[in-house]
Amino acid sequence: QVQLVETGGDLVQPGGSLRLSCAVPGNIFRVNTVGWYRQAPGKQRDFVALITSGGAKNYAASVKGRFTISRDNAKNTVNLQMSSLKPEDTAVYYCNTGGLTTVQAGMYWGKGTLVTVSS
């Protein structure tokens, strides 16, 4: 079983920033695209961003220009730097990999980390 561990979720005020991290097993991290999804209460799980093993990035339109995804190859982690946060960014954020593409989720999920944007 592949274990993905997300950290960094917190309560933040609108306009604030937050950084999420996802720890990925090294053998998976080195060759796979890794990304983030989010699920707001009562809504479906939506794609947020991904980064390929080669460093190419893709973002959902709703976060483009505000969120930045990156890879730390020394730590086998993928980070999501979120800025200019809005209340509508409130959601559980999930790390995903294992066949992730721009049109379908991968087979491995983390347990999620909660981001709450509220004053």
PDB file of C-alpha atoms in Angstrom:
ATOM      1  CA  GLN A   1       0.000   0.000   0.000  1.00  0.00           C
ATOM      2  CA  VAL A   2       1.373   3.388  -1.000  1.00  0.00           C
ATOM      3  CA  GLN A   3       1.157   5.907   1.825  1.00  0.00           C
ATOM      4  CA  LEU A   4       0.897   9.596   1.018  1.00  0.00           C
ATOM      5  CA  VAL A   5       1.034  11.974   3.977  1.00  0.00           C
ATOM      6  CA  GLU A   6      -0.299  15.513   3.721  1.00  0.00           C
ATOM      7  CA  THR A   7       0.576  18.224   6.220  1.00  0.00           C
ATOM      8  CA  GLY A   8       0.055  21.943   6.555  1.00  0.00           C
ATOM      9  CA  GLY A   9      -3.682  22.414   6.737  1.00  0.00           C
ATOM     10  CA  ASP A  10      -4.852  25.170   9.059  1.00  0.00           C
ATOM     11  CA  LEU A  11      -7.290  27.988   9.666  1.00  0.00           C
ATOM     12  CA  VAL A  12      -6.262  31.125   7.765  1.00  0.00           C
ATOM     13  CA  GLN A  13      -7.878  34.487   7.142  1.00  0.00           C
ATOM     14  CA  PRO A  14      -9.019  35.566   3.677  1.00  0.00           C
ATOM     15  CA  GLY A  15      -6.102  36.979   1.742  1.00  0.00           C
ATOM     16  CA  GLY A  16      -3.645  34.893   3.712  1.00  0.00           C
ATOM     17  CA  SER A  17      -1.186  32.226   2.661  1.00  0.00           C
ATOM     18  CA  LEU A  18      -0.576  28.611   3.532  1.00  0.00           C
ATOM     19  CA  ARG A  19       1.757  25.861   2.360  1.00  0.00           C
ATOM     20  CA  LEU A  20       0.747  22.237   2.098  1.00  0.00           C
ATOM     21  CA  SER A  21       3.203  19.373   1.753  1.00  0.00           C
ATOM     22  CA  CYS A  22       2.785  15.796   0.607  1.00  0.00           C
ATOM     23  CA  ALA A  23       5.380  13.155   1.465  1.00  0.00           C
ATOM     24  CA  VAL A  24       5.613  10.456  -1.196  1.00  0.00           C
ATOM     25  CA  PRO A  25       7.599   7.192  -1.076  1.00  0.00           C
ATOM     26  CA  GLY A  26      10.808   7.719  -3.029  1.00  0.00           C
ATOM     27  CA  ASN A  27      10.303   5.007  -5.624  1.00  0.00           C
ATOM     28  CA  ILE A  28       6.889   6.481  -6.446  1.00  0.00           C
ATOM     29  CA  PHE A  29       7.987  10.110  -6.258  1.00  0.00           C
ATOM     30  CA  ARG A  30      10.852   9.830  -8.717  1.00  0.00           C
ATOM     31  CA  VAL A  31       8.811   8.614 -11.674  1.00  0.00           C
ATOM     32  CA  ASN A  32       5.252   9.775 -11.080  1.00  0.00           C
ATOM     33  CA  THR A  33       3.196  12.871 -11.542  1.00  0.00           C
ATOM     34  CA  VAL A  34       1.965  14.088  -8.153  1.00  0.00           C
ATOM     35  CA  GLY A  35      -0.877  16.458  -7.562  1.00  0.00           C
ATOM     36  CA  TRP A  36      -3.553  17.886  -5.329  1.00  0.00           C
ATOM     37  CA  TYR A  37      -7.303  17.634  -5.273  1.00  0.00           C
ATOM     38  CA  ARG A  38      -9.727  19.272  -2.891  1.00  0.00           C
ATOM     39  CA  GLN A  39     -13.200  18.545  -1.626  1.00  0.00           C
ATOM     40  CA  ALA A  40     -15.406  21.174  -0.052  1.00  0.00           C
ATOM     41  CA  PRO A  41     -18.277  20.105   2.233  1.00  0.00           C
ATOM     42  CA  GLY A  42     -21.113  18.657   0.206  1.00  0.00           C
ATOM     43  CA  LYS A  43     -19.236  18.912  -3.083  1.00  0.00           C
ATOM     44  CA  GLN A  44     -17.295  16.603  -5.352  1.00  0.00           C
ATOM     45  CA  ARG A  45     -13.546  16.227  -5.222  1.00  0.00           C
ATOM     46  CA  ASP A  46     -11.941  18.595  -7.718  1.00  0.00           C
ATOM     47  CA  PHE A  47      -8.519  18.801  -9.317  1.00  0.00           C
ATOM     48  CA  VAL A  48      -6.281  21.617  -8.045  1.00  0.00           C
ATOM     49  CA  ALA A  49      -2.787  21.192  -9.481  1.00  0.00           C
ATOM     50  CA  LEU A  50      -0.212  18.646 -10.598  1.00  0.00           C
ATOM     51  CA  ILE A  51       3.482  18.468 -11.309  1.00  0.00           C
ATOM     52  CA  THR A  52       5.138  15.830 -13.457  1.00  0.00           C
ATOM     53  CA  SER A  53       8.380  14.045 -12.669  1.00  0.00           C
ATOM     54  CA  GLY A  54      10.013  16.399 -15.150  1.00  0.00           C
ATOM     55  CA  GLY A  55       8.607  19.487 -13.454  1.00  0.00           C
ATOM     56  CA  ALA A  56       5.797  20.438 -15.834  1.00  0.00           C
ATOM     57  CA  LYS A  57       2.851  21.974 -13.992  1.00  0.00           C
ATOM     58  CA  ASN A  58      -0.863  22.238 -14.528  1.00  0.00           C
ATOM     59  CA  TYR A  59      -3.427  24.182 -12.506  1.00  0.00           C
ATOM     60  CA  ALA A  60      -7.157  24.438 -12.224  1.00  0.00           C
ATOM     61  CA  ALA A  61      -8.439  27.758 -13.537  1.00  0.00           C
ATOM     62  CA  SER A  62      -9.785  28.655 -10.095  1.00  0.00           C
ATOM     63  CA  VAL A  63      -6.319  28.642  -8.506  1.00  0.00           C
ATOM     64  CA  LYS A  64      -4.046  29.710 -11.363  1.00  0.00           C
ATOM     65  CA  GLY A  65      -1.986  32.721 -10.364  1.00  0.00           C
ATOM     66  CA  ARG A  66      -2.626  32.139  -6.652  1.00  0.00           C
ATOM     67  CA  PHE A  67      -1.308  28.619  -6.030  1.00  0.00           C
ATOM     68  CA  THR A  68       2.125  27.263  -6.888  1.00  0.00           C
ATOM     69  CA  ILE A  69       3.029  23.585  -6.927  1.00  0.00           C
ATOM     70  CA  SER A  70       6.622  22.431  -6.585  1.00  0.00           C
ATOM     71  CA  ARG A  71       8.723  19.336  -6.031  1.00  0.00           C
ATOM     72  CA  ASP A  72      11.457  18.917  -3.432  1.00  0.00           C
ATOM     73  CA  ASN A  73      13.514  16.089  -4.862  1.00  0.00           C
ATOM     74  CA  ALA A  74      15.745  15.880  -1.793  1.00  0.00           C
ATOM     75  CA  LYS A  75      12.795  15.270   0.503  1.00  0.00           C
ATOM     76  CA  ASN A  76      10.478  13.390  -1.862  1.00  0.00           C
ATOM     77  CA  THR A  77       7.741  15.916  -1.218  1.00  0.00           C
ATOM     78  CA  VAL A  78       5.381  17.960  -3.321  1.00  0.00           C
ATOM     79  CA  ASN A  79       4.398  21.341  -1.956  1.00  0.00           C
ATOM     80  CA  LEU A  80       1.408  23.526  -2.685  1.00  0.00           C
ATOM     81  CA  GLN A  81       1.980  27.176  -1.854  1.00  0.00           C
ATOM     82  CA  MET A  82      -1.372  28.899  -1.595  1.00  0.00           C
ATOM     83  CA  SER A  83      -1.750  32.669  -1.475  1.00  0.00           C
ATOM     84  CA  SER A  84      -4.563  35.196  -1.722  1.00  0.00           C
ATOM     85  CA  LEU A  85      -6.771  32.580  -0.141  1.00  0.00           C
ATOM     86  CA  LYS A  86     -10.525  32.943  -0.421  1.00  0.00           C
ATOM     87  CA  PRO A  87     -13.337  31.426   1.655  1.00  0.00           C
ATOM     88  CA  GLU A  88     -14.187  29.259  -1.351  1.00  0.00           C
ATOM     89  CA  ASP A  89     -10.760  27.613  -1.038  1.00  0.00           C
ATOM     90  CA  THR A  90     -11.992  25.987   2.159  1.00  0.00           C
ATOM     91  CA  ALA A  91     -11.785  22.239   1.660  1.00  0.00           C
ATOM     92  CA  VAL A  92      -9.994  19.054   2.558  1.00  0.00           C
ATOM     93  CA  TYR A  93      -6.929  18.902   0.311  1.00  0.00           C
ATOM     94  CA  TYR A  94      -5.794  15.479  -0.882  1.00  0.00           C
ATOM     95  CA  CYS A  95      -2.493  14.419  -2.379  1.00  0.00           C
ATOM     96  CA  ASN A  96      -2.750  12.087  -5.363  1.00  0.00           C
ATOM     97  CA  THR A  97      -0.413  10.040  -7.526  1.00  0.00           C
ATOM     98  CA  GLY A  98      -0.095   6.739  -9.357  1.00  0.00           C
ATOM     99  CA  GLY A  99      -1.248   7.373 -12.899  1.00  0.00           C
ATOM    100  CA  LEU A 100      -2.380  10.956 -12.348  1.00  0.00           C
ATOM    101  CA  THR A 101      -2.901  12.916 -15.557  1.00  0.00           C
ATOM    102  CA  THR A 102      -4.674  16.105 -16.499  1.00  0.00           C
ATOM    103  CA  VAL A 103      -7.831  14.104 -17.243  1.00  0.00           C
ATOM    104  CA  GLN A 104      -7.887  11.470 -14.516  1.00  0.00           C
ATOM    105  CA  ALA A 105      -6.852  10.983 -10.926  1.00  0.00           C
ATOM    106  CA  GLY A 106      -4.187   8.522  -9.903  1.00  0.00           C
ATOM    107  CA  MET A 107      -4.847   5.418  -7.873  1.00  0.00           C
ATOM    108  CA  TYR A 108      -3.207   6.527  -4.624  1.00  0.00           C
ATOM    109  CA  TRP A 109      -4.658   9.058  -2.202  1.00  0.00           C
ATOM    110  CA  GLY A 110      -3.582  10.570   1.055  1.00  0.00           C
ATOM    111  CA  LYS A 111      -5.999  11.001   3.945  1.00  0.00           C
ATOM    112  CA  GLY A 112      -6.259  14.752   3.398  1.00  0.00           C
ATOM    113  CA  THR A 113      -5.528  17.920   5.304  1.00  0.00           C
ATOM    114  CA  LEU A 114      -8.156  20.534   6.152  1.00  0.00           C
ATOM    115  CA  VAL A 115      -7.788  24.118   4.989  1.00  0.00           C
ATOM    116  CA  THR A 116     -10.278  26.602   6.384  1.00  0.00           C
ATOM    117  CA  VAL A 117     -10.330  30.157   5.085  1.00  0.00           C
ATOM    118  CA  SER A 118     -12.382  32.320   7.378  1.00  0.00           C
ATOM    119  CA  SER A 119     -12.242  35.555   9.310  1.00  0.00           C
TER     120      SER A 119
END
